[in-house]
PDB file of C-alpha atoms and ligand atoms in Angstrom:
ATOM      1  CA  MET A  14     -65.397-119.594  59.319  1.00  0.00           C
ATOM      2  CA  HIS A  15     -65.152-122.420  56.817  1.00  0.00           C
ATOM      3  CA  ARG A  16     -66.770-122.068  53.459  1.00  0.00           C
ATOM      4  CA  GLN A  17     -69.902-124.209  53.168  1.00  0.00           C
ATOM      5  CA  TRP A  18     -69.661-126.786  50.391  1.00  0.00           C
ATOM      6  CA  ASN A  19     -72.331-128.324  48.261  1.00  0.00           C
ATOM      7  CA  TRP A  20     -70.263-130.619  46.143  1.00  0.00           C
ATOM      8  CA  PRO A  21     -71.891-131.978  42.969  1.00  0.00           C
ATOM      9  CA  CYS A  22     -73.126-135.513  43.490  1.00  0.00           C
ATOM     10  CA  TYR A  23     -72.745-136.901  39.986  1.00  0.00           C
ATOM     11  CA  SER A  24     -74.285-140.340  40.279  1.00  0.00           C
ATOM     12  CA  CYS A  25     -72.283-141.008  43.381  1.00  0.00           C
ATOM     13  CA  GLY A  26     -74.651-139.828  46.036  1.00  0.00           C
ATOM     14  CA  ILE A  27     -71.810-138.453  48.120  1.00  0.00           C
ATOM     15  CA  CYS A  28     -72.600-134.859  49.046  1.00  0.00           C
ATOM     16  CA  TRP A  29     -71.162-132.568  51.634  1.00  0.00           C
ATOM     17  CA  SER A  30     -72.898-129.777  53.449  1.00  0.00           C
ATOM     18  CA  VAL A  31     -69.752-129.120  55.444  1.00  0.00           C
ATOM     19  CA  ARG A  32     -66.107-128.693  54.588  1.00  0.00           C
ATOM     20  CA  PRO A  33     -64.957-131.722  52.579  1.00  0.00           C
ATOM     21  CA  GLU A  34     -62.207-133.819  54.067  1.00  0.00           C
ATOM     22  CA  SER A  35     -59.969-136.513  52.774  1.00  0.00           C
ATOM     23  CA  ARG A  36     -61.263-140.020  53.084  1.00  0.00           C
ATOM     24  CA  ARG A  37     -59.410-143.305  52.982  1.00  0.00           C
ATOM     25  CA  LEU A  38     -61.015-145.152  50.087  1.00  0.00           C
ATOM     26  CA  PHE A  39     -60.873-148.315  48.038  1.00  0.00           C
ATOM     27  CA  PHE A  40     -62.841-149.921  45.226  1.00  0.00           C
ATOM     28  CA  ALA A  41     -64.051-153.416  46.067  1.00  0.00           C
ATOM     29  CA  LEU A  42     -66.343-156.275  45.265  1.00  0.00           C
ATOM     30  CA  TRP A  43     -68.802-156.364  48.127  1.00  0.00           C
ATOM     31  CA  PRO A  44     -70.484-159.720  48.925  1.00  0.00           C
ATOM     32  CA  ASP A  45     -74.213-159.986  49.571  1.00  0.00           C
ATOM     33  CA  ALA A  46     -75.414-161.398  52.913  1.00  0.00           C
ATOM     34  CA  GLN A  47     -75.634-164.987  51.682  1.00  0.00           C
ATOM     35  CA  LEU A  48     -72.149-165.031  50.214  1.00  0.00           C
ATOM     36  CA  ARG A  49     -70.811-163.298  53.305  1.00  0.00           C
ATOM     37  CA  VAL A  50     -72.048-166.209  55.440  1.00  0.00           C
ATOM     38  CA  ARG A  51     -70.313-168.725  53.154  1.00  0.00           C
ATOM     39  CA  LEU A  52     -67.081-166.761  53.319  1.00  0.00           C
ATOM     40  CA  ALA A  53     -67.376-166.585  57.102  1.00  0.00           C
ATOM     41  CA  GLY A  54     -67.688-170.386  57.180  1.00  0.00           C
ATOM     42  CA  LEU A  55     -64.390-170.629  55.354  1.00  0.00           C
ATOM     43  CA  SER A  56     -62.777-168.091  57.659  1.00  0.00           C
ATOM     44  CA  ALA A  57     -63.820-170.266  60.631  1.00  0.00           C
ATOM     45  CA  LEU A  58     -62.103-173.195  58.942  1.00  0.00           C
ATOM     46  CA  ALA A  59     -59.017-171.131  58.161  1.00  0.00           C
ATOM     47  CA  ALA A  60     -58.796-169.774  61.704  1.00  0.00           C
ATOM     48  CA  ARG A  61     -58.388-173.221  63.261  1.00  0.00           C
ATOM     49  CA  ALA A  62     -54.666-172.610  63.106  1.00  0.00           C
ATOM     50  CA  GLY A  63     -55.075-169.373  65.099  1.00  0.00           C
ATOM     51  CA  GLY A  64     -55.287-165.690  64.229  1.00  0.00           C
ATOM     52  CA  ARG A  65     -58.080-163.143  64.291  1.00  0.00           C
ATOM     53  CA  ARG A  66     -60.967-163.635  61.883  1.00  0.00           C
ATOM     54  CA  VAL A  67     -61.995-160.680  59.751  1.00  0.00           C
ATOM     55  CA  ASP A  68     -65.459-159.517  60.888  1.00  0.00           C
ATOM     56  CA  LEU A  69     -68.295-160.873  58.800  1.00  0.00           C
ATOM     57  CA  ALA A  70     -69.319-157.332  57.850  1.00  0.00           C
ATOM     58  CA  ASN A  71     -65.812-156.514  56.608  1.00  0.00           C
ATOM     59  CA  LEU A  72     -65.301-159.375  54.143  1.00  0.00           C
ATOM     60  CA  HIS A  73     -64.637-158.065  50.609  1.00  0.00           C
ATOM     61  CA  LEU A  74     -62.366-158.317  47.587  1.00  0.00           C
ATOM     62  CA  THR A  75     -60.257-155.196  47.020  1.00  0.00           C
ATOM     63  CA  LEU A  76     -60.040-154.009  43.403  1.00  0.00           C
ATOM     64  CA  ALA A  77     -57.930-150.901  43.977  1.00  0.00           C
ATOM     65  CA  PHE A  78     -56.683-149.340  47.172  1.00  0.00           C
ATOM     66  CA  LEU A  79     -56.689-145.535  46.848  1.00  0.00           C
ATOM     67  CA  GLY A  80     -55.414-144.275  50.195  1.00  0.00           C
ATOM     68  CA  SER A  81     -56.427-140.813  51.341  1.00  0.00           C
ATOM     69  CA  VAL A  82     -58.525-139.012  48.712  1.00  0.00           C
ATOM     70  CA  ASP A  83     -59.738-135.403  48.785  1.00  0.00           C
ATOM     71  CA  ALA A  84     -63.263-134.348  47.833  1.00  0.00           C
ATOM     72  CA  ALA A  85     -62.434-133.164  44.307  1.00  0.00           C
ATOM     73  CA  ARG A  86     -60.691-136.418  43.416  1.00  0.00           C
ATOM     74  CA  GLN A  87     -63.486-138.388  45.020  1.00  0.00           C
ATOM     75  CA  ALA A  88     -66.039-136.682  42.778  1.00  0.00           C
ATOM     76  CA  CYS A  89     -63.810-137.397  39.786  1.00  0.00           C
ATOM     77  CA  LEU A  90     -63.503-141.068  40.765  1.00  0.00           C
ATOM     78  CA  CYS A  91     -67.266-141.392  41.148  1.00  0.00           C
ATOM     79  CA  ALA A  92     -67.849-139.862  37.714  1.00  0.00           C
ATOM     80  CA  GLN A  93     -65.287-142.249  36.204  1.00  0.00           C
ATOM     81  CA  ALA A  94     -66.810-145.238  37.981  1.00  0.00           C
ATOM     82  CA  ALA A  95     -70.300-144.342  36.762  1.00  0.00           C
ATOM     83  CA  ALA A  96     -69.011-144.308  33.170  1.00  0.00           C
ATOM     84  CA  ILE A  97     -67.531-147.813  33.340  1.00  0.00           C
ATOM     85  CA  ARG A  98     -69.219-150.408  31.124  1.00  0.00           C
ATOM     86  CA  CYS A  99     -68.110-153.900  31.998  1.00  0.00           C
ATOM     87  CA  PRO A 100     -69.944-157.219  31.700  1.00  0.00           C
ATOM     88  CA  ARG A 101     -70.888-159.280  34.744  1.00  0.00           C
ATOM     89  CA  PHE A 102     -68.631-162.206  35.616  1.00  0.00           C
ATOM     90  CA  THR A 103     -68.213-164.952  38.209  1.00  0.00           C
ATOM     91  CA  VAL A 104     -65.191-165.266  40.474  1.00  0.00           C
ATOM     92  CA  ARG A 105     -64.337-168.812  41.540  1.00  0.00           C
ATOM     93  CA  LEU A 106     -62.620-168.725  44.929  1.00  0.00           C
ATOM     94  CA  ASP A 107     -61.147-172.133  45.611  1.00  0.00           C
ATOM     95  CA  ARG A 108     -57.871-171.920  47.496  1.00  0.00           C
ATOM     96  CA  PHE A 109     -56.368-170.551  50.655  1.00  0.00           C
ATOM     97  CA  GLY A 110     -53.264-168.425  50.382  1.00  0.00           C
ATOM     98  CA  TYR A 111     -50.984-166.965  53.019  1.00  0.00           C
ATOM     99  CA  TRP A 112     -48.749-163.889  53.153  1.00  0.00           C
ATOM    100  CA  ARG A 113     -46.044-164.290  55.753  1.00  0.00           C
ATOM    101  CA  SER A 114     -45.057-160.592  55.647  1.00  0.00           C
ATOM    102  CA  SER A 115     -48.548-159.313  56.551  1.00  0.00           C
ATOM    103  CA  ARG A 116     -49.582-162.532  58.384  1.00  0.00           C
ATOM    104  CA  VAL A 117     -52.818-162.647  56.406  1.00  0.00           C
ATOM    105  CA  LEU A 118     -54.602-165.820  55.405  1.00  0.00           C
ATOM    106  CA  TRP A 119     -56.868-165.285  52.410  1.00  0.00           C
ATOM    107  CA  LEU A 120     -59.178-166.961  49.942  1.00  0.00           C
ATOM    108  CA  GLY A 121     -58.289-166.650  46.271  1.00  0.00           C
ATOM    109  CA  CYS A 122     -58.350-168.269  42.842  1.00  0.00           C
ATOM    110  CA  SER A 123     -56.290-171.296  41.823  1.00  0.00           C
ATOM    111  CA  SER A 124     -56.467-170.195  38.185  1.00  0.00           C
ATOM    112  CA  ASP A 125     -56.258-166.812  36.494  1.00  0.00           C
ATOM    113  CA  PRO A 126     -59.031-164.460  37.610  1.00  0.00           C
ATOM    114  CA  PRO A 127     -61.868-164.214  35.044  1.00  0.00           C
ATOM    115  CA  LEU A 128     -61.437-161.877  32.105  1.00  0.00           C
ATOM    116  CA  GLY A 129     -64.311-159.729  33.385  1.00  0.00           C
ATOM    117  CA  LEU A 130     -62.464-159.058  36.629  1.00  0.00           C
ATOM    118  CA  GLN A 131     -59.302-158.124  34.753  1.00  0.00           C
ATOM    119  CA  THR A 132     -61.332-155.832  32.482  1.00  0.00           C
ATOM    120  CA  LEU A 133     -63.028-154.151  35.434  1.00  0.00           C
ATOM    121  CA  ARG A 134     -59.695-153.553  37.141  1.00  0.00           C
ATOM    122  CA  ALA A 135     -58.200-152.130  33.971  1.00  0.00           C
ATOM    123  CA  ARG A 136     -61.149-149.707  33.592  1.00  0.00           C
ATOM    124  CA  ILE A 137     -60.906-148.643  37.214  1.00  0.00           C
ATOM    125  CA  ASN A 138     -57.184-148.030  36.794  1.00  0.00           C
ATOM    126  CA  ASP A 139     -57.884-145.983  33.632  1.00  0.00           C
ATOM    127  CA  GLY A 140     -60.258-143.912  35.751  1.00  0.00           C
ATOM    128  CA  LEU A 141     -57.592-143.407  38.400  1.00  0.00           C
ATOM    129  CA  HIS A 142     -55.193-142.093  35.755  1.00  0.00           C
ATOM    130  CA  ARG A 143     -57.851-139.696  34.442  1.00  0.00           C
ATOM    131  CA  CYS A 144     -58.256-138.359  37.967  1.00  0.00           C
ATOM    132  CA  GLY A 145     -54.511-137.806  38.259  1.00  0.00           C
ATOM    133  CA  MET A 146     -53.912-140.813  40.488  1.00  0.00           C
ATOM    134  CA  VAL A 147     -51.429-143.639  40.158  1.00  0.00           C
ATOM    135  CA  PRO A 148     -52.677-147.201  40.747  1.00  0.00           C
ATOM    136  CA  GLU A 149     -50.737-149.280  43.260  1.00  0.00           C
ATOM    137  CA  PRO A 150     -47.850-150.967  41.467  1.00  0.00           C
ATOM    138  CA  GLY A 151     -47.279-154.697  41.489  1.00  0.00           C
ATOM    139  CA  PRO A 152     -49.241-157.735  40.422  1.00  0.00           C
ATOM    140  CA  PHE A 153     -52.897-158.137  41.361  1.00  0.00           C
ATOM    141  CA  GLU A 154     -53.835-161.138  43.495  1.00  0.00           C
ATOM    142  CA  ALA A 155     -57.624-161.423  43.664  1.00  0.00           C
ATOM    143  CA  HIS A 156     -58.303-162.343  47.283  1.00  0.00           C
ATOM    144  CA  VAL A 157     -60.622-162.022  50.252  1.00  0.00           C
ATOM    145  CA  SER A 158     -58.685-161.582  53.502  1.00  0.00           C
ATOM    146  CA  LEU A 159     -60.136-164.058  56.012  1.00  0.00           C
ATOM    147  CA  VAL A 160     -57.842-164.185  59.042  1.00  0.00           C
ATOM    148  CA  ARG A 161     -55.189-161.749  60.299  1.00  0.00           C
ATOM    149  CA  LYS A 162     -52.238-162.225  62.650  1.00  0.00           C
ATOM    150  CA  VAL A 163     -51.708-165.775  61.445  1.00  0.00           C
ATOM    151  CA  ASP A 164     -48.295-167.289  62.117  1.00  0.00           C
ATOM    152  CA  ARG A 165     -48.226-170.059  59.517  1.00  0.00           C
ATOM    153  CA  GLY A 166     -49.875-171.026  56.263  1.00  0.00           C
ATOM    154  CA  PRO A 167     -52.840-173.397  56.112  1.00  0.00           C
ATOM    155  CA  ARG A 168     -52.218-177.158  55.996  1.00  0.00           C
ATOM    156  CA  GLU A 169     -54.763-177.592  53.248  1.00  0.00           C
ATOM    157  CA  ARG A 170     -54.769-175.069  50.406  1.00  0.00           C
ATOM    158  CA  THR A 171     -57.650-176.406  48.340  1.00  0.00           C
ATOM    159  CA  VAL A 172     -61.152-175.591  49.522  1.00  0.00           C
ATOM    160  CA  GLU A 173     -64.618-176.263  48.224  1.00  0.00           C
ATOM    161  CA  ALA A 174     -65.098-173.576  45.573  1.00  0.00           C
ATOM    162  CA  VAL A 175     -67.195-170.511  46.275  1.00  0.00           C
ATOM    163  CA  ASN A 176     -68.645-169.088  43.055  1.00  0.00           C
ATOM    164  CA  TRP A 177     -69.261-165.377  43.355  1.00  0.00           C
ATOM    165  CA  PRO A 178     -71.527-163.929  40.638  1.00  0.00           C
ATOM    166  CA  VAL A 179     -70.477-160.298  40.459  1.00  0.00           C
ATOM    167  CA  GLU A 180     -73.095-157.762  39.421  1.00  0.00           C
ATOM    168  CA  ARG A 181     -71.651-154.544  40.810  1.00  0.00           C
ATOM    169  CA  PHE A 182     -68.543-152.896  42.194  1.00  0.00           C
ATOM    170  CA  CYS A 183     -68.372-150.434  45.055  1.00  0.00           C
ATOM    171  CA  LEU A 184     -66.480-147.515  46.532  1.00  0.00           C
ATOM    172  CA  VAL A 185     -65.759-148.051  50.215  1.00  0.00           C
ATOM    173  CA  GLN A 186     -64.470-145.808  52.974  1.00  0.00           C
ATOM    174  CA  SER A 187     -62.142-147.303  55.559  1.00  0.00           C
ATOM    175  CA  HIS A 188     -62.091-145.961  59.116  1.00  0.00           C
ATOM    176  CA  THR A 189     -59.137-147.085  61.159  1.00  0.00           C
ATOM    177  CA  LEU A 190     -60.383-147.368  64.719  1.00  0.00           C
ATOM    178  CA  PRO A 191     -58.680-148.736  67.835  1.00  0.00           C
ATOM    179  CA  GLY A 192     -60.874-151.855  67.666  1.00  0.00           C
ATOM    180  CA  GLY A 193     -59.971-152.459  64.011  1.00  0.00           C
ATOM    181  CA  ALA A 194     -61.082-151.268  60.582  1.00  0.00           C
ATOM    182  CA  VAL A 195     -64.701-150.284  59.949  1.00  0.00           C
ATOM    183  CA  TYR A 196     -65.889-149.969  56.361  1.00  0.00           C
ATOM    184  CA  ASP A 197     -68.675-147.785  54.959  1.00  0.00           C
ATOM    185  CA  LEU A 198     -70.136-148.576  51.579  1.00  0.00           C
ATOM    186  CA  LEU A 199     -70.344-145.188  49.823  1.00  0.00           C
ATOM    187  CA  ASP A 200     -71.775-146.214  46.480  1.00  0.00           C
ATOM    188  CA  CYS A 201     -71.963-149.079  43.998  1.00  0.00           C
ATOM    189  CA  TRP A 202     -72.232-149.231  40.212  1.00  0.00           C
ATOM    190  CA  PRO A 203     -73.797-152.073  38.203  1.00  0.00           C
ATOM    191  CA  LEU A 204     -72.015-154.271  35.706  1.00  0.00           C
ATOM    192  CA  THR A 205     -73.834-154.906  32.441  1.00  0.00           C
ATOM    193  CA  PRO A 206     -75.990-158.071  32.201  1.00  0.00           C
TER     194      PRO A 206
HETATM  195  P1  LIG B 305     -56.631-156.662  51.884  1.00  0.00           P
HETATM  196  O1  LIG B 305     -57.491-156.474  50.671  1.00  0.00           O
HETATM  197  O2  LIG B 305     -55.464-157.560  51.623  1.00  0.00           O
HETATM  198  O3  LIG B 305     -57.402-157.115  53.086  1.00  0.00           O
HETATM  199  C1  LIG B 305     -58.822-151.481  52.908  1.00  0.00           C
HETATM  200  O4  LIG B 305     -57.698-151.135  53.645  1.00  0.00           O
HETATM  201  C2  LIG B 305     -58.536-152.667  52.000  1.00  0.00           C
HETATM  202  O5  LIG B 305     -57.553-152.322  51.024  1.00  0.00           O
HETATM  203  C3  LIG B 305     -58.032-153.890  52.725  1.00  0.00           C
HETATM  204  O6  LIG B 305     -58.819-154.949  52.275  1.00  0.00           O
HETATM  205  C4  LIG B 305     -56.602-154.016  52.337  1.00  0.00           C
HETATM  206  O7  LIG B 305     -56.007-155.248  52.245  1.00  0.00           O
HETATM  207  C5  LIG B 305     -56.559-153.334  50.980  1.00  0.00           C
HETATM  208  N1  LIG B 305     -55.251-152.708  50.714  1.00  0.00           N
HETATM  209  C6  LIG B 305     -54.518-152.878  49.614  1.00  0.00           C
HETATM  210  N2  LIG B 305     -53.400-152.152  49.659  1.00  0.00           N
HETATM  211  C7  LIG B 305     -53.418-151.513  50.848  1.00  0.00           C
HETATM  212  C8  LIG B 305     -52.522-150.616  51.506  1.00  0.00           C
HETATM  213  N3  LIG B 305     -51.372-150.215  50.938  1.00  0.00           N
HETATM  214  N4  LIG B 305     -52.862-150.161  52.734  1.00  0.00           N
HETATM  215  C9  LIG B 305     -54.017-150.556  53.319  1.00  0.00           C
HETATM  216  N5  LIG B 305     -54.897-151.388  52.743  1.00  0.00           N
HETATM  217  C10 LIG B 305     -54.610-151.868  51.526  1.00  0.00           C
END
């Protein structure tokens, strides 16, 4: 028989009454319903050239992809996230981008991402290190994936800017299902006003 677990919740709200399992996780900026609709409008525009639009409910901006995380590390990550103090900021999303290798068409920033976003990412990555994890290497491209399985880049790269006032960041679980990814919002932490 498996041992019954009652993992400490910290401020994370994630508790287990059964054996903890690894979860596929990422930190993300999670749009509210209104912003989600605006992003979906842009994904409709971007999908004119073909491809499969990302579901409205799945639109987000990934801050750090964590892969498969066990319960102990998850608790550590939640504690680290709860301790982050970072001021609110606004992300200006104003251009389409395209990755040929992954065939993803995305919405991103034509200029450097705001300092607040860079600060938040740096603090999250510090937290990963403290939990014994290594952040994904390589440069960070702030983006919202809009359309997948796209065969060519968009004709027009510039789009009417979407200003995203960011007041929180979230930990999200990804379920890979035959019909595509499904995301569960596990918890969110506020940025400072
Ligand atoms: P995306 O941000 O370009 O869409 C959950 O899988 C999220 O983490 C997705 O939004 C995905 O890509 C992002 N991600 C970043 N690195 C990843 C990786 N190595 N494997 C899967 N997803 C990754």
